[in-house]
PDB file of C-alpha atoms in Angstrom:
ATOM      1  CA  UNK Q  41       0.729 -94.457 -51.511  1.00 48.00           C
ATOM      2  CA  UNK Q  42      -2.027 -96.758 -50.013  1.00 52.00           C
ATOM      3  CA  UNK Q  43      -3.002 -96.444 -46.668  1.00 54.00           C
ATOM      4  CA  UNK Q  44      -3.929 -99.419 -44.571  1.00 53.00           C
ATOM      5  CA  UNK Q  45      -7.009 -98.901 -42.204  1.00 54.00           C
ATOM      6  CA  UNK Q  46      -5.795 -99.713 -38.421  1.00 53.00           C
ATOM      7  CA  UNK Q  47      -8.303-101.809 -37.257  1.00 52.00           C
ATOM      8  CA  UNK Q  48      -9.127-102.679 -32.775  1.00 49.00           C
ATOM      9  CA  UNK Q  49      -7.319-106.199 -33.705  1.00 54.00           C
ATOM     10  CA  UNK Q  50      -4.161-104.994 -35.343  1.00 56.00           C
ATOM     11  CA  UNK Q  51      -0.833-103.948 -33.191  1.00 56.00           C
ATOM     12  CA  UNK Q  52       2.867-103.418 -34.442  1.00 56.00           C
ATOM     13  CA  UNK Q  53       3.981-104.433 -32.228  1.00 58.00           C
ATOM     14  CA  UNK Q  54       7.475-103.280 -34.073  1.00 63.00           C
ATOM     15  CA  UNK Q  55       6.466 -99.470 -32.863  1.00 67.00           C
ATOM     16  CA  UNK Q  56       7.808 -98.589 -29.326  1.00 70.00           C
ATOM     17  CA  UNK Q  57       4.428 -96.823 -28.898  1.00 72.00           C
ATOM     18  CA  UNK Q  58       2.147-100.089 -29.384  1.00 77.00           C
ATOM     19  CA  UNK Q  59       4.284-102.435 -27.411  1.00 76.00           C
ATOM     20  CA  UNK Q  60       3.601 -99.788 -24.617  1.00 81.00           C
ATOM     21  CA  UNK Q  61       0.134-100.022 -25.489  1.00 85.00           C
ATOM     22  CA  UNK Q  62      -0.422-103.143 -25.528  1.00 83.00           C
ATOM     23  CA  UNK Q  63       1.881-103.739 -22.036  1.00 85.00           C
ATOM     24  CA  UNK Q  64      -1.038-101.009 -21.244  1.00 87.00           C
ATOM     25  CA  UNK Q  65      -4.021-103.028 -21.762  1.00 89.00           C
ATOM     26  CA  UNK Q  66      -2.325-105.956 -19.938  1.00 88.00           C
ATOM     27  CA  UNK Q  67      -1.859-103.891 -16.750  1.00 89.00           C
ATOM     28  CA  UNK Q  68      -5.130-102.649 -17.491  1.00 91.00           C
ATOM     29  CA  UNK Q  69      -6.649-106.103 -17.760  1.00 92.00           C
ATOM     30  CA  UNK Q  70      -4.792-107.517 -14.437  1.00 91.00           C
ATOM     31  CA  UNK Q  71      -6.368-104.663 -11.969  1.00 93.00           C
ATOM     32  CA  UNK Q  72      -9.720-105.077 -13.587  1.00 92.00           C
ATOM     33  CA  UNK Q  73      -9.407-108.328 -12.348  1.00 92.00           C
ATOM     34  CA  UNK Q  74      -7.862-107.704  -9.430  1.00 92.00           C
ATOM     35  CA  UNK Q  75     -10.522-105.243  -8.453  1.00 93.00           C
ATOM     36  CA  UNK Q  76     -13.427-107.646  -9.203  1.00 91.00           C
ATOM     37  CA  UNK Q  77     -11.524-109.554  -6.635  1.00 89.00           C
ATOM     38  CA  UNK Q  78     -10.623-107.381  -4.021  1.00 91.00           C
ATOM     39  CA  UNK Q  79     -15.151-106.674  -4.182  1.00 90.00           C
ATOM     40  CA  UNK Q  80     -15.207-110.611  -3.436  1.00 87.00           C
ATOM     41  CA  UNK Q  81     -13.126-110.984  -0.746  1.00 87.00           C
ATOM     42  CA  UNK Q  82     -14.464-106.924   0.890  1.00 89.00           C
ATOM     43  CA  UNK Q  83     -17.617-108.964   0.526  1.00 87.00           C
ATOM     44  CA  UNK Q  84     -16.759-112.574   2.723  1.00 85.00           C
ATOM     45  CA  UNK Q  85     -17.439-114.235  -0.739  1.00 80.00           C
ATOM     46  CA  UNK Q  86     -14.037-116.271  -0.275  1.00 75.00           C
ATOM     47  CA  UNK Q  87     -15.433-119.199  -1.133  1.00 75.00           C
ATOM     48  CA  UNK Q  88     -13.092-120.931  -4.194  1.00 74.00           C
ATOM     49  CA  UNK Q  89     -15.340-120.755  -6.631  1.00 78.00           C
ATOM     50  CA  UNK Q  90     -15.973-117.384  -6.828  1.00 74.00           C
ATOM     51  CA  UNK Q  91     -12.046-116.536  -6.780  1.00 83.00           C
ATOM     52  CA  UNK Q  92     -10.764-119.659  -8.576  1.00 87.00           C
ATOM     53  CA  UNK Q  93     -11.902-118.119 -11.889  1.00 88.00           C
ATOM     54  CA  UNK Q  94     -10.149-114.665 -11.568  1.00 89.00           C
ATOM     55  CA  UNK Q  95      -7.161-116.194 -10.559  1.00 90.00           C
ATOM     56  CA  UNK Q  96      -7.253-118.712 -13.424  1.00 91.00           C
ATOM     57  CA  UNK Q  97      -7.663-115.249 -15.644  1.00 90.00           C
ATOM     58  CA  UNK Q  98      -5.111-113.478 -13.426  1.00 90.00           C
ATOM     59  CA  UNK Q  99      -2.519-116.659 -14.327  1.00 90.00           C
ATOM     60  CA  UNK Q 100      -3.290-116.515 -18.133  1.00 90.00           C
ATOM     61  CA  UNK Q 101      -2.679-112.715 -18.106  1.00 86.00           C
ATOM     62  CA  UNK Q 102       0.748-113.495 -16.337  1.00 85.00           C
ATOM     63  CA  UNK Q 103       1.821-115.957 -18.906  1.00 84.00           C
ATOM     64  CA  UNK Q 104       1.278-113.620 -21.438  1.00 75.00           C
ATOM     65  CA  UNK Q 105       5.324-112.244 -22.719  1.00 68.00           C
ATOM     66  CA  UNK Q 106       5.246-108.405 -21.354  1.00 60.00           C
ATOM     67  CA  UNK Q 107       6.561-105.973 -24.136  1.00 55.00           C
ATOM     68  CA  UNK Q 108      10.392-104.757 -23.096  1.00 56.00           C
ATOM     69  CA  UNK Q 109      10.487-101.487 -21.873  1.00 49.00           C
TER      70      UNK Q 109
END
């Protein structure tokens, strides 16, 4: 039998395990940005430029389709 290395880019996404993985790194992703945020704002740095860009990330991350539970 031939075994297939798993590379960082591949997911099956078929597996229960790597569809919770994956809905892992998106959560992961959205309070990384999230926190950067929260540093801006703790910081009076409210200006829209500096926030503009997270929540730009923030609304690409949230278009992204969640794996089902």
């Amino acid at each position: 039998m031939r075994t297939v290395p798993r590379s960082a880019n591949y997911i099956n996404l078929t597996s229960p395990a790597s569809a919770a993985d994956a809905q892992v790194r998106l959560l992961s992703k959205k309070v990384d940005l999230l926190t950067q945020k929260v540093k801006l704002l703790s910081q009076g740095r409210t200006e829209l430029p500096n926030t503009k860009a997270i929540d730009d990330q923030l609304a690409q991350l949230e278009a992204q389709p969640m794996a089902p539970d």
